[in-house]
Short mmCIF file of C-alpha atoms and ligand atoms in Angstrom, two decimals:
data_model
loop_
_atom_site.label_atom_id
_atom_site.label_comp_id
_atom_site.label_asym_id
_atom_site.label_seq_id
_atom_site.Cartn_x
_atom_site.Cartn_y
_atom_site.Cartn_z
CA UNK A 17 9.80 50.35 -48.92
CA UNK A 18 6.13 50.41 -48.24
CA UNK A 19 5.63 50.35 -44.50
CA UNK A 20 3.01 47.59 -44.65
CA UNK A 21 5.41 45.29 -46.51
CA UNK A 22 8.13 46.03 -43.98
CA UNK A 23 5.84 45.28 -41.07
CA UNK A 24 4.93 42.03 -42.78
CA UNK A 25 8.60 41.02 -43.11
CA UNK A 26 9.30 41.93 -39.51
CA UNK A 27 6.37 39.84 -38.30
CA UNK A 28 7.65 36.95 -40.41
CA UNK A 29 11.06 37.29 -38.83
CA UNK A 30 9.66 37.05 -35.31
CA UNK A 31 7.36 34.20 -36.27
CA UNK A 32 10.28 32.25 -37.73
CA UNK A 33 12.29 32.93 -34.61
CA UNK A 34 9.49 31.73 -32.40
CA UNK A 35 9.00 28.56 -34.46
CA UNK A 36 12.73 27.88 -34.39
CA UNK A 37 12.87 28.04 -30.60
CA UNK A 38 9.71 25.98 -30.29
CA UNK A 39 11.34 23.37 -32.51
CA UNK A 40 14.52 23.40 -30.46
CA UNK A 41 12.51 23.00 -27.26
CA UNK A 42 10.35 20.31 -28.81
CA UNK A 43 12.99 18.15 -30.46
CA UNK A 44 16.05 18.65 -28.26
CA UNK A 45 14.23 18.59 -24.99
CA UNK A 46 17.44 17.45 -23.32
CA UNK A 47 20.19 19.94 -24.01
CA UNK A 48 21.74 19.11 -20.62
CA UNK A 49 22.80 15.53 -21.42
CA UNK A 50 24.34 13.56 -24.29
CA UNK A 51 21.44 12.12 -26.29
CA UNK A 52 23.36 10.45 -29.12
CA UNK A 53 26.53 8.38 -29.36
CA UNK A 54 29.19 9.28 -31.95
CA UNK A 55 27.87 6.37 -34.06
CA UNK A 56 24.34 7.82 -34.03
CA UNK A 57 22.73 5.51 -31.50
CA UNK A 58 20.17 7.23 -29.25
CA UNK A 59 20.93 7.51 -25.54
CA UNK A 60 17.68 7.10 -23.64
CA UNK A 61 16.79 9.76 -21.07
CA UNK A 62 13.50 11.05 -19.76
CA UNK A 63 12.11 13.52 -22.28
CA UNK A 64 13.62 12.11 -25.48
CA UNK A 65 10.85 9.63 -26.35
CA UNK A 66 7.07 9.43 -26.65
CA UNK A 67 5.66 6.26 -25.09
CA UNK A 68 2.35 6.49 -26.94
CA UNK A 69 4.07 6.27 -30.33
CA UNK A 70 6.48 3.55 -29.21
CA UNK A 71 3.83 1.41 -27.48
CA UNK A 72 1.91 1.31 -30.76
CA UNK A 73 5.05 0.40 -32.73
CA UNK A 74 5.88 -2.47 -30.37
CA UNK A 75 2.30 -3.60 -29.86
CA UNK A 76 2.81 -7.20 -30.98
CA UNK A 77 6.25 -7.63 -29.38
CA UNK A 78 7.06 -10.23 -26.74
CA UNK A 79 9.80 -9.44 -24.26
CA UNK A 80 11.79 -11.96 -22.23
CA UNK A 81 13.31 -10.71 -18.97
CA UNK A 82 16.13 -12.97 -17.75
CA UNK A 83 17.04 -12.90 -14.09
CA UNK A 84 19.21 -15.18 -11.97
CA UNK A 85 18.37 -16.04 -8.38
CA UNK A 86 20.96 -18.57 -7.33
CA UNK A 87 21.39 -19.65 -3.71
CA UNK A 88 20.55 -16.86 -1.25
CA UNK A 89 19.69 -14.39 -4.02
CA UNK A 90 16.20 -15.94 -4.23
CA UNK A 91 15.25 -13.48 -1.46
CA UNK A 92 15.36 -10.65 -4.02
CA UNK A 93 12.80 -12.23 -6.35
CA UNK A 94 9.60 -11.13 -4.68
CA UNK A 95 10.27 -7.39 -4.74
CA UNK A 96 11.88 -7.69 -8.17
CA UNK A 97 8.79 -9.33 -9.69
CA UNK A 98 6.28 -7.16 -7.82
CA UNK A 99 7.92 -3.95 -8.97
CA UNK A 100 8.40 -5.31 -12.52
CA UNK A 101 4.64 -5.84 -12.67
CA UNK A 102 4.18 -2.16 -11.82
CA UNK A 103 6.81 -0.66 -14.10
CA UNK A 104 8.34 -3.08 -16.64
CA UNK A 105 6.79 -3.16 -20.13
CA UNK A 106 3.30 -2.55 -18.77
CA UNK A 107 0.68 -3.45 -21.39
CA UNK A 108 3.06 -5.72 -23.34
CA UNK A 109 3.61 -9.47 -23.44
CA UNK A 110 6.34 -10.43 -20.98
CA UNK A 111 7.95 -13.71 -19.98
CA UNK A 112 10.07 -13.65 -16.85
CA UNK A 113 12.78 -16.30 -17.17
CA UNK A 114 13.87 -17.03 -13.61
CA UNK A 115 17.09 -19.06 -13.52
CA UNK A 116 17.50 -20.70 -10.13
CA UNK A 117 18.90 -23.70 -8.28
CA UNK A 118 16.02 -23.39 -5.76
CA UNK A 119 12.79 -23.64 -7.78
CA UNK A 120 10.75 -24.31 -4.63
CA UNK A 121 11.73 -20.88 -3.30
CA UNK A 122 10.45 -18.89 -6.27
CA UNK A 123 7.60 -16.78 -4.85
CA UNK A 124 4.28 -16.70 -6.63
CA UNK A 125 3.52 -13.10 -7.49
CA UNK A 126 0.20 -12.07 -9.09
CA UNK A 127 0.76 -11.27 -12.77
CA UNK A 128 -1.22 -9.16 -15.22
CA UNK A 129 -2.68 -10.72 -18.36
CA UNK A 130 -0.16 -11.63 -21.05
CA UNK A 131 2.64 -12.09 -18.53
CA UNK A 132 4.13 -15.30 -17.16
CA UNK A 133 6.97 -16.63 -15.05
CA UNK A 134 9.03 -19.51 -16.44
CA UNK A 135 11.33 -21.14 -13.89
CA UNK A 136 14.52 -22.60 -15.36
CA UNK A 137 16.40 -24.89 -13.00
CA UNK A 138 20.16 -24.50 -13.34
CA UNK A 139 23.26 -25.46 -11.35
CA UNK A 140 24.96 -23.19 -8.87
CA UNK A 141 28.64 -22.35 -8.34
CA UNK A 142 30.50 -21.90 -5.07
CA UNK A 143 31.99 -18.47 -5.87
CA UNK A 144 29.65 -15.55 -6.51
CA UNK A 145 31.93 -14.46 -9.35
CA UNK A 146 31.34 -17.79 -11.08
CA UNK A 147 27.58 -17.48 -10.60
CA UNK A 148 27.70 -14.03 -12.15
CA UNK A 149 29.95 -15.04 -15.07
CA UNK A 150 28.11 -18.25 -15.95
CA UNK A 151 24.98 -16.22 -16.63
CA UNK A 152 26.46 -15.61 -20.09
CA UNK A 153 26.72 -19.35 -20.77
CA UNK A 154 23.22 -20.08 -19.49
CA UNK A 155 21.56 -17.25 -21.43
CA UNK A 156 23.42 -18.42 -24.54
CA UNK A 157 22.28 -22.04 -24.12
CA UNK A 158 18.66 -21.19 -23.38
CA UNK A 159 18.54 -18.67 -26.22
CA UNK A 160 19.31 -21.45 -28.64
CA UNK A 161 17.04 -23.94 -26.90
CA UNK A 162 13.93 -21.82 -26.50
CA UNK A 163 14.21 -18.01 -26.33
CA UNK A 164 14.67 -17.74 -30.11
CA UNK A 165 11.27 -19.38 -30.54
CA UNK A 166 9.48 -17.75 -27.61
CA UNK A 167 10.31 -14.04 -27.51
CA UNK A 168 11.44 -11.17 -29.76
CA UNK A 169 13.73 -9.35 -27.35
CA UNK A 170 15.71 -10.28 -24.26
CA UNK A 171 16.42 -7.96 -21.36
CA UNK A 172 19.11 -9.34 -19.02
CA UNK A 173 19.34 -7.85 -15.55
CA UNK A 174 20.64 -8.29 -11.98
CA UNK A 175 18.13 -9.51 -9.39
CA UNK A 176 19.31 -7.42 -6.42
CA UNK A 177 17.34 -4.45 -7.77
CA UNK A 178 13.84 -3.05 -7.95
CA UNK A 179 11.90 -1.13 -10.57
CA UNK A 180 10.82 2.28 -9.29
CA UNK A 181 9.63 4.03 -12.45
CA UNK A 182 8.64 3.32 -16.06
CA UNK A 183 10.86 0.92 -18.05
CA UNK A 184 9.19 0.35 -21.40
CA UNK A 185 9.71 -0.42 -25.06
CA UNK A 186 11.86 2.69 -25.50
CA UNK A 187 14.80 0.49 -24.45
CA UNK A 188 14.23 -2.10 -27.21
CA UNK A 189 16.68 -2.22 -30.09
CA UNK A 190 18.82 -4.94 -31.75
CA UNK A 191 21.61 -4.45 -29.18
CA UNK A 192 21.62 -2.21 -26.13
CA UNK A 193 23.78 -1.55 -23.09
CA UNK A 194 23.45 0.76 -20.09
CA UNK A 195 25.83 3.45 -18.86
CA UNK A 196 27.26 2.33 -15.52
CA UNK A 197 26.08 4.87 -12.90
CA UNK A 198 29.54 5.16 -11.39
CA UNK A 199 31.27 6.11 -14.66
CA UNK A 200 28.88 8.01 -16.92
CA UNK A 201 30.95 11.16 -16.62
CA UNK A 202 34.35 9.57 -16.04
CA UNK A 203 37.23 9.94 -18.48
CA UNK A 204 38.07 6.97 -20.69
CA UNK A 205 41.30 6.40 -18.80
CA UNK A 206 39.38 5.98 -15.54
CA UNK A 207 37.01 3.31 -16.85
CA UNK A 208 37.66 0.07 -14.97
CA UNK A 209 38.14 -1.97 -18.12
CA UNK A 210 40.37 -5.05 -17.99
CA UNK A 211 43.84 -3.66 -18.70
CA UNK A 212 45.94 -6.83 -18.84
CA UNK A 213 46.60 -7.86 -22.46
CA UNK A 214 46.63 -11.55 -21.44
CA UNK A 215 42.87 -11.42 -20.78
CA UNK A 216 40.32 -11.79 -23.57
CA UNK A 217 38.54 -8.78 -22.03
CA UNK A 218 41.55 -6.48 -22.56
CA UNK A 219 40.86 -2.94 -23.75
CA UNK A 220 43.85 -0.65 -24.50
CA UNK A 221 44.04 2.78 -22.81
CA UNK A 222 43.35 4.64 -26.04
CA UNK A 223 40.12 2.79 -26.83
CA UNK A 224 36.63 2.73 -25.34
CA UNK A 225 33.40 4.67 -25.72
CA UNK A 226 31.57 4.20 -22.43
CA UNK A 227 31.74 2.00 -19.35
CA UNK A 228 28.70 -0.26 -19.50
CA UNK A 229 27.10 -1.97 -16.49
CA UNK A 230 26.96 -5.76 -16.30
CA UNK A 231 23.53 -5.58 -14.72
CA UNK A 232 21.37 -4.35 -17.63
CA UNK A 233 21.82 -5.23 -21.30
CA UNK A 234 19.81 -6.85 -24.05
CA UNK A 235 18.55 -6.81 -27.60
CA UNK A 236 17.00 -9.12 -30.15
CA UNK A 237 17.40 -12.77 -29.21
CA UNK A 238 19.84 -13.33 -32.10
CA UNK A 239 22.07 -10.45 -30.94
CA UNK A 240 21.95 -11.52 -27.29
CA UNK A 241 22.81 -15.07 -28.36
CA UNK A 242 25.89 -13.76 -30.16
CA UNK A 243 26.90 -11.51 -27.27
CA UNK A 244 26.51 -14.13 -24.55
CA UNK A 245 28.20 -16.84 -26.63
CA UNK A 246 31.19 -14.59 -27.36
CA UNK A 247 31.52 -13.49 -23.72
CA UNK A 248 31.24 -17.06 -22.46
CA UNK A 249 33.88 -18.29 -24.91
CA UNK A 250 36.20 -15.46 -23.90
CA UNK A 251 35.79 -16.45 -20.23
CA UNK A 252 36.55 -20.09 -21.06
CA UNK A 253 39.79 -19.00 -22.75
CA UNK A 254 40.69 -16.77 -19.78
CA UNK A 255 40.12 -19.64 -17.38
CA UNK A 256 42.36 -21.94 -19.43
CA UNK A 257 45.02 -19.24 -19.26
CA UNK A 258 44.61 -18.83 -15.50
CA UNK A 259 43.31 -15.27 -15.61
CA UNK A 260 39.98 -13.77 -14.47
CA UNK A 261 38.91 -10.36 -15.74
CA UNK A 262 38.84 -7.63 -13.09
CA UNK A 263 35.06 -7.17 -13.20
CA UNK A 264 34.19 -10.64 -14.45
CA UNK A 265 31.31 -10.78 -16.97
CA UNK A 266 31.07 -6.96 -16.92
CA UNK A 267 34.63 -6.68 -18.29
CA UNK A 268 33.80 -9.06 -21.14
CA UNK A 269 30.55 -7.23 -21.86
CA UNK A 270 32.51 -3.97 -22.16
CA UNK A 271 34.96 -5.51 -24.60
CA UNK A 272 32.13 -6.95 -26.69
CA UNK A 273 30.20 -3.67 -26.85
CA UNK A 274 33.35 -1.78 -27.84
CA UNK A 275 33.71 -3.86 -31.01
CA UNK A 276 29.97 -4.44 -31.58
CA UNK A 277 28.48 -0.99 -31.11
CA UNK A 278 25.10 -1.00 -29.39
CA UNK A 279 22.20 0.41 -31.40
CA UNK A 280 20.78 2.10 -28.27
CA UNK A 281 22.39 3.12 -25.00
CA UNK A 282 20.40 3.49 -21.79
CA UNK A 283 21.21 6.36 -19.44
CA UNK A 284 21.85 5.74 -15.72
CA UNK A 285 18.13 6.34 -15.16
CA UNK A 286 17.95 2.63 -15.97
CA UNK A 287 20.49 1.56 -13.36
CA UNK A 288 21.13 3.54 -10.24
CA UNK A 289 22.35 3.02 -6.70
CA UNK A 290 21.02 5.58 -4.24
CA UNK A 291 23.31 4.45 -1.46
CA UNK A 292 26.50 4.75 -3.51
CA UNK A 293 25.77 7.86 -5.54
CA UNK A 294 24.33 11.32 -5.14
CA UNK A 295 21.61 12.01 -7.64
CA UNK A 296 22.60 14.77 -10.09
CA UNK A 297 19.89 17.27 -11.18
CA UNK A 298 19.73 15.97 -14.76
CA UNK A 299 18.76 12.53 -13.52
CA UNK A 300 15.03 13.19 -13.54
CA UNK A 301 13.90 9.62 -13.02
CA UNK A 302 15.21 6.58 -11.20
CA UNK A 303 13.74 3.62 -13.04
CA UNK A 304 15.70 0.63 -11.75
CA UNK A 305 17.62 0.90 -8.52
CA UNK A 306 19.84 -1.26 -6.35
CA UNK A 307 18.31 -2.87 -3.26
CA UNK A 308 20.71 -2.54 -0.33
CA UNK A 309 22.41 -5.84 0.45
CA UNK A 310 24.94 -7.12 2.92
CA UNK A 311 27.57 -8.49 0.51
CA UNK A 312 29.31 -10.76 3.00
CA UNK A 313 26.05 -12.24 4.29
CA UNK A 314 24.30 -12.80 0.96
CA UNK A 315 27.27 -14.11 -1.03
CA UNK A 316 28.40 -16.78 1.47
C1 UD2 B 425 24.34 -3.58 -11.29
C2 UD2 B 425 25.48 -4.18 -12.01
O1 UD2 B 425 25.94 -3.67 -13.02
N1 UD2 B 425 25.95 -5.35 -11.50
C3 UD2 B 425 27.14 -6.02 -12.00
C4 UD2 B 425 28.22 -5.95 -10.91
O2 UD2 B 425 27.93 -6.64 -9.73
P1 UD2 B 425 27.13 -6.68 -8.38
O3 UD2 B 425 28.00 -6.31 -7.27
O4 UD2 B 425 25.83 -5.99 -8.50
O5 UD2 B 425 26.95 -8.30 -8.38
P2 UD2 B 425 25.80 -9.20 -7.76
O6 UD2 B 425 26.16 -9.63 -6.41
O7 UD2 B 425 24.49 -8.54 -7.95
O8 UD2 B 425 25.90 -10.48 -8.75
C5 UD2 B 425 25.41 -10.41 -10.07
C6 UD2 B 425 24.13 -11.24 -10.22
O9 UD2 B 425 24.45 -12.64 -10.20
C7 UD2 B 425 23.38 -13.35 -9.58
N2 UD2 B 425 23.88 -14.04 -8.37
C8 UD2 B 425 25.10 -13.76 -7.86
C9 UD2 B 425 25.57 -14.46 -6.76
C10 UD2 B 425 24.77 -15.46 -6.16
O10 UD2 B 425 25.13 -16.11 -5.17
N3 UD2 B 425 23.55 -15.70 -6.69
C11 UD2 B 425 23.07 -15.01 -7.78
O11 UD2 B 425 21.97 -15.26 -8.22
C12 UD2 B 425 22.28 -12.34 -9.24
O12 UD2 B 425 21.37 -12.27 -10.32
C13 UD2 B 425 23.08 -11.06 -9.12
O13 UD2 B 425 22.28 -9.91 -9.27
O14 UD2 B 425 29.39 -6.66 -11.40
C14 UD2 B 425 29.15 -8.06 -11.63
C15 UD2 B 425 30.47 -8.67 -12.01
O15 UD2 B 425 31.42 -8.40 -11.01
C16 UD2 B 425 28.08 -8.24 -12.69
O16 UD2 B 425 28.56 -7.81 -13.94
C17 UD2 B 425 26.84 -7.49 -12.31
O17 UD2 B 425 25.89 -7.58 -13.36
MN1 MN B 426 23.83 -6.61 -8.47
#
């Protein structure tokens, strides 16, 4: 073979090799974590998305953030709203729906343009578990009454948390859940699903994809309406049967998301607890983290 031709082929070989590795580095920037579910839903980690592209795609989207501050939990609102202004959907239209029994105690926090707080006065319950569980009913009712008309997506979160890094439109999808930080690498058998068949939240030992956290889920308003309505109805049936799921609304959420697969799954970057867990090296960002609380003091 003519030596010039051979050199040409060899150069091509190395060029192809280089391009291949560049492509691998560029498109699979996270080889250290699971970036797709077995049903082809993306799992959202730092490095798998480009905010510039997504911000343009979601430019005309309005996002509703639901948060409950019932009884003493109103103390969490100020930091929650302040940090949301810094990190949550910056540059997009946002409505904070604050559900509370103490509207006079909702702090006024300066908001950027295109963002507003809507206070929704609701009843309280004596037990913290009932407060937590009835969020499903209240989100369902208000979705029908007004969220369907007012926003495109709903993001439903706990209030005893703060935003500490970017949480943007990369999370938006028809139906999304978040990997619970305590179980993202646990075996299916160790997930704390409801295991009693008498409960509507029951999940058999040989089923289950992930263990999702009760404190961060969402989707289009229609999907969230269906999810919250189904979970509420399941809790009504449980109550009539004298049984309460082991982790309350979170157990029902897990059952729902097992049989209605989420279209996106958020990594534990989106829900972390620095006091409970040691941060593993592949957790590059902590976007939404628990605020330390004295359980006995705040719940009673
Ligand atoms: C981070 C996370 O995944 N949290 C879940 C976890 O509980 P947590 O231990 O984080 O529960 P929690 O005390 O934060 O209660 C859940 C939420 O209910 C609201 N609240 C509760 C009591 C009260 O008196 N006033 C009030 O407003 C508040 O928005 C609070 O954030 O398990 C719960 C069910 O057991 C829920 O599924 C939570 O979403
Ligand atoms: Mn909480």
